[in-house]
Coordinates of C-alpha atoms in Angstrom, one line a residue:
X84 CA 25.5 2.6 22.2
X85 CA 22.2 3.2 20.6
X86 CA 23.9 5.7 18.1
X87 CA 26.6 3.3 17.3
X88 CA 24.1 0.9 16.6
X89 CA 22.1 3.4 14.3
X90 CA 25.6 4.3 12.2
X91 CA 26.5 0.7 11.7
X92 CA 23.1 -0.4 10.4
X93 CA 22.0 2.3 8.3
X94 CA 25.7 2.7 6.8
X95 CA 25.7 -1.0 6.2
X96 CA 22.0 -0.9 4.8
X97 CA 22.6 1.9 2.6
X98 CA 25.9 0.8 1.2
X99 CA 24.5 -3.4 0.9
X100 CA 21.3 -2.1 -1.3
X101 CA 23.4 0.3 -3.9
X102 CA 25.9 -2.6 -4.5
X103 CA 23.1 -4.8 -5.1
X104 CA 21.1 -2.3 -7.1
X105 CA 24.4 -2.2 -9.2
X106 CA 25.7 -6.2 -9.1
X107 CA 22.2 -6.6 -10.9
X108 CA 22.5 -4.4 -13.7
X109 CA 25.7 -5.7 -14.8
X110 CA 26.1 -7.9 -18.3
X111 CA 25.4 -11.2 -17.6
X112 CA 29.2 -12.2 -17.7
X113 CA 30.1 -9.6 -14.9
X114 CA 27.1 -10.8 -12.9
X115 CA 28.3 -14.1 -13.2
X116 CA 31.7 -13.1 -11.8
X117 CA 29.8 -10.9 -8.7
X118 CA 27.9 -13.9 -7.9
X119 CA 30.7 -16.6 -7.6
X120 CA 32.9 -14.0 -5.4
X121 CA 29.5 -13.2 -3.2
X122 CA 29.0 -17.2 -3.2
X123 CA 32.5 -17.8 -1.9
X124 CA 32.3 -15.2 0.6
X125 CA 29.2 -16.7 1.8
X126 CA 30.8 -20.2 2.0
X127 CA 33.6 -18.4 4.3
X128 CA 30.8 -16.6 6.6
X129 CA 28.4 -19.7 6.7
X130 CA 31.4 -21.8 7.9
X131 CA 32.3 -19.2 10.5
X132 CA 28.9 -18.9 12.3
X133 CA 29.3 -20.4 14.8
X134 CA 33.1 -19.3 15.9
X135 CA 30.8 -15.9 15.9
X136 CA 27.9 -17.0 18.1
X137 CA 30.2 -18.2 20.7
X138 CA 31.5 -15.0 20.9
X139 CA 29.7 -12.2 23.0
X140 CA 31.9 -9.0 22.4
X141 CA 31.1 -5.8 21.0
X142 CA 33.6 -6.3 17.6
X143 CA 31.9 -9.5 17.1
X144 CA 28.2 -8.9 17.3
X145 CA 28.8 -6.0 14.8
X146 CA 30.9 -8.6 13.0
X147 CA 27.8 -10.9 13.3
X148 CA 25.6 -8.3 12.0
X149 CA 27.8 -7.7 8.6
X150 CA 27.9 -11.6 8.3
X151 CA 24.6 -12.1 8.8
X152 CA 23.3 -9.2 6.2
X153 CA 26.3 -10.5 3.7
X154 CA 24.7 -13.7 3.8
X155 CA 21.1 -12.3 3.2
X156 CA 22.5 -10.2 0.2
X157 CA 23.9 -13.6 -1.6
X158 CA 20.2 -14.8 -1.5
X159 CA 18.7 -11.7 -2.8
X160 CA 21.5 -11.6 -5.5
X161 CA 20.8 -15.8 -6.2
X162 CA 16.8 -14.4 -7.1
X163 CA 17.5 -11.0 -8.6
X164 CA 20.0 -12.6 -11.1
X165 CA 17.5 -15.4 -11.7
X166 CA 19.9 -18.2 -10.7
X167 CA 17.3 -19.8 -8.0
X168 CA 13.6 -18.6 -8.6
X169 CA 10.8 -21.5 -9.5
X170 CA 9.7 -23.1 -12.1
X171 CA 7.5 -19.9 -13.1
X172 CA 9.7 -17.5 -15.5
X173 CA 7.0 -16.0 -18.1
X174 CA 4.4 -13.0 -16.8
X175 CA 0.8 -13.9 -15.6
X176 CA -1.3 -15.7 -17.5
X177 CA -4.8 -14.8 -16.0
X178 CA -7.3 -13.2 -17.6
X179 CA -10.5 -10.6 -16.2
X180 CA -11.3 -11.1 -13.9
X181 CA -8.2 -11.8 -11.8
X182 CA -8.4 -14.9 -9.5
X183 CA -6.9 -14.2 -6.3
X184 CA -6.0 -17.9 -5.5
X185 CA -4.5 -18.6 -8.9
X186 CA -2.5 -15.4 -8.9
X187 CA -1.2 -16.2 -6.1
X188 CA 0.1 -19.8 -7.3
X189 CA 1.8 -18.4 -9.9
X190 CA 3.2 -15.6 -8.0
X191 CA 4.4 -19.0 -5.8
X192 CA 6.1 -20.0 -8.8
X193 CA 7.9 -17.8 -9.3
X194 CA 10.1 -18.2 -6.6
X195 CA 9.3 -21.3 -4.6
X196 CA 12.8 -22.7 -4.9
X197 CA 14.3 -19.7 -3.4
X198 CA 11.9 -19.6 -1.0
X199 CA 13.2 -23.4 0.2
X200 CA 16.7 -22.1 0.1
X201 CA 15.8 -19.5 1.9
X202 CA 14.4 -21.5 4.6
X203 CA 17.0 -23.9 4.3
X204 CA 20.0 -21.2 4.8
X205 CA 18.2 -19.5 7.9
X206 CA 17.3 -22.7 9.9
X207 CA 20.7 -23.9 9.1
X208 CA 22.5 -20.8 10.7
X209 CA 20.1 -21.1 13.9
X210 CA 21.2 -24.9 14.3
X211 CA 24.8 -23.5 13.9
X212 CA 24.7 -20.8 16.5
X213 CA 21.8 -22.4 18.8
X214 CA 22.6 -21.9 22.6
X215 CA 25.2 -19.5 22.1
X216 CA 25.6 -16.5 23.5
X217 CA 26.0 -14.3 20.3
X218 CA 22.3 -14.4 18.2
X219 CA 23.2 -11.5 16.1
X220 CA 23.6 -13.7 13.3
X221 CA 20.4 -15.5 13.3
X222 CA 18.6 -12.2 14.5
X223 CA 19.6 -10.4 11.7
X224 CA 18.1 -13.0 8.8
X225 CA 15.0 -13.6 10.9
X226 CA 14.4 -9.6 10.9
X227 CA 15.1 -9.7 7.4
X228 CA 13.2 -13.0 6.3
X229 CA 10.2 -11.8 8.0
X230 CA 10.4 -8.2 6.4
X231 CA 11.1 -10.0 3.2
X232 CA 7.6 -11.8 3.8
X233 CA 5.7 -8.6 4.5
X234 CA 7.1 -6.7 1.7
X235 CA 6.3 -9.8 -1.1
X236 CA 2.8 -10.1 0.8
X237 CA 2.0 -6.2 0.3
X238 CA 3.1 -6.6 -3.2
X239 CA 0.9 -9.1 -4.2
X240 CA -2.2 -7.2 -2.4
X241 CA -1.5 -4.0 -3.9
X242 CA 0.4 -0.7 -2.9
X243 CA 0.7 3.0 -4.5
X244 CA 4.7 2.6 -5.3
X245 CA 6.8 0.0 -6.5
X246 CA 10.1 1.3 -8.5
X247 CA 10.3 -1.8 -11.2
X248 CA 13.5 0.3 -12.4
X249 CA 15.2 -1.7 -9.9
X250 CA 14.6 -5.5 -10.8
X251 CA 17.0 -6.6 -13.3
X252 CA 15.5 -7.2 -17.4
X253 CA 15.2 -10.9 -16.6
X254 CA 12.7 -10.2 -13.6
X255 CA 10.7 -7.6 -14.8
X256 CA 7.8 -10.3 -15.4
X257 CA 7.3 -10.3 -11.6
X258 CA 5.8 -7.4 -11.4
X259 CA 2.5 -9.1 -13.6
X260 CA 1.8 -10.8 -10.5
X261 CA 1.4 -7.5 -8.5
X262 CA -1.9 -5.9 -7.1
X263 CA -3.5 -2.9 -8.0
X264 CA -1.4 0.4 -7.3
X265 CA -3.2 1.3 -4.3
X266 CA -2.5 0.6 -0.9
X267 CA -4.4 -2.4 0.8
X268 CA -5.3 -2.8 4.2
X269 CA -2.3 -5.6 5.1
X270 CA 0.0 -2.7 4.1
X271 CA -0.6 -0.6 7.0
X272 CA -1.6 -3.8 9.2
X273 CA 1.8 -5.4 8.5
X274 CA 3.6 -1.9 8.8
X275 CA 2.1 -0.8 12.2
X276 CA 3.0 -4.7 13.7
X277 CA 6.3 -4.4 12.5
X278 CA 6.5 -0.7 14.1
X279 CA 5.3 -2.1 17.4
X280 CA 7.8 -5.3 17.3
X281 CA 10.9 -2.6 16.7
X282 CA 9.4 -0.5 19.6
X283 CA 10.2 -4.3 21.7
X284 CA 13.6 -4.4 20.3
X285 CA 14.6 -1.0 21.8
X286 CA 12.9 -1.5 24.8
X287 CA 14.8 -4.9 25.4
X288 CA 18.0 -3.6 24.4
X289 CA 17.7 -0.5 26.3
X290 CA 17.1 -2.8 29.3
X291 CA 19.8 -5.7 28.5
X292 CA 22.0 -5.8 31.2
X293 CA 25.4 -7.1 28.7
X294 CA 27.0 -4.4 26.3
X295 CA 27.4 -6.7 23.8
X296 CA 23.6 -8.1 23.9
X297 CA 22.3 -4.8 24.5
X298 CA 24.4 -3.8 20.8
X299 CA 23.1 -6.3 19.3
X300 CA 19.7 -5.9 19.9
X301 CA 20.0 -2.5 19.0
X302 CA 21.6 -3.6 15.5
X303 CA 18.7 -5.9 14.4
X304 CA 15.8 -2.9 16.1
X305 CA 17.2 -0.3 13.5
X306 CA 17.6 -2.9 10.8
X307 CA 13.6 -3.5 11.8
X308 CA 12.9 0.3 11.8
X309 CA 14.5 0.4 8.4
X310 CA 12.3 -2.2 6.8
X311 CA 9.5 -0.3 9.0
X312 CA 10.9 3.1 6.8
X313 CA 11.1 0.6 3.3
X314 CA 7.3 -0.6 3.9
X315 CA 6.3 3.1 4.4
X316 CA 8.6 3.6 0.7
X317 CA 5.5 1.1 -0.9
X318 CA 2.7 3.5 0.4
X319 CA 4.1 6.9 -0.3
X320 CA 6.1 8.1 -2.7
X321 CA 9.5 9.7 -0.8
X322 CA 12.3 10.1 -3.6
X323 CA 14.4 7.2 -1.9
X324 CA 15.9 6.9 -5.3
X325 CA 18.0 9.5 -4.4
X326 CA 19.9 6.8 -1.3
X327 CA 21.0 5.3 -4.3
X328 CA 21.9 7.8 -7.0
X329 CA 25.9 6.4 -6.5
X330 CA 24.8 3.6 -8.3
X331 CA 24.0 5.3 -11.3
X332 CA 22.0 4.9 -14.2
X333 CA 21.1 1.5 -13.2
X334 CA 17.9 2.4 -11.3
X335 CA 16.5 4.2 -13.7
X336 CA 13.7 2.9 -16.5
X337 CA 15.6 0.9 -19.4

């Protein structure tokens, strides 16, 4: 079960974050096209949450699981292709030295309304599929929201490598809100939690009593050790540009 779970997530991880890396890249027209067919599908797996929560077998917590990170890619691709951000779109405007608080504002701005839709899409999925017996769904955007959190906090404090090759043009100005290229001390803080809250995840799925809940569990732990592996991507350099070297020249410097 455990390797099951392991295949599923990282194929569906690896496969999720090249087809983004490319849907960005695209000319705007072809984007546009990418995001209404992601949007639709979207529409189809938001209305069938809850047909999927009531349902505790094993095809339809990994169904869950592919719902639940479908829906999480549409709201990366609605930031990454700057069609919800905030109400910031030009680089920092702070001068020496850097003020901490106002960076951080305008680093807000930048994606404030996203960060409401965000909210807004994730509570809305755990109404949906509250007190049901399948959580895979609403496990698998928390995992991700949080992780999302964590990586945007570490960003704006500071780590050794960020690959801007991988925002599109239109977001490059983002990256002025960064911190210095050095790792800061909420890097290996946040990492190490996160670390310890997978090490839970495995522990309760190991001990869940149901296939199906055990499964699931074990989806959303390696989907958490795999944000563990992305966090430890920001402090040291790996070469993880080579997951993605399908996707071609997109992820390279423009």
């Amino acid at each position: 079960m455990i390797w099951i779970s392991f295949f599923v997530a990282a194929l569906l991880w690896w496969l999720m974050t090249g087809l983004a890396l490319m849907s960005v890249h695209q000319p705007r027209q072809t984007q546009r096209i990418i995001f209404a067919l992601v949007t639709l599908a979207t529409g189809v797996a938001l209305f069938l949450v809850e047909a999927n929560a009531a349902s505790a077998t094993t095809l339809s917590t990994i169904t869950g699981f592919a719902m639940g990170l479908g829906i999480w890619g549409w709201l990366e691709l609605s930031y990454l292709m700057g069609y919800i951000t905030g109400p910031v779109k030009a680089p920092a405007t702070i001068g020496a030295p850097r003020s901490q608080v106002r960076r951080f504002q305008q680093a807000l701005g930048t994606t404030i309304y996203h960060e409401l839709l965000v909210v807004t899409v994730v509570g809305w999925v755990c109404v949906l599929g509250a007190g049901l017996p399948n959580p895979t769904i609403q496990n698998t955007l928390a995992v991700l929201w949080l992780m999302r959190w964590s990586t945007k906090l570490n960003l704006f404090f500071g780590v050794r490598h960020f690959n801007s090759a991988w925002l599109p043009a239109q977001m490059r100005y983002i990256t002025s809100f960064l911190g210095p290229d050095k790792n800061n001390w909420f890097t290996v803080v946040s990492t190490l939690f996160a670390a310890y809250c997978t090490y839970l995840l495995f522990f309760y799925g190991q001990a869940a009593t149901e296939p199906a809940m055990g499964l699931s569990l074990f989806l959303i732990a390696w989907l958490a050790a795999l944000a563990v592996l992305e966090h430890c991507f920001l402090m040291i350099p790996m070469g993880e540009t080579a997951l993605w070297r399908w996707a071609g020249a997109n992820t390279r410097e423009s």
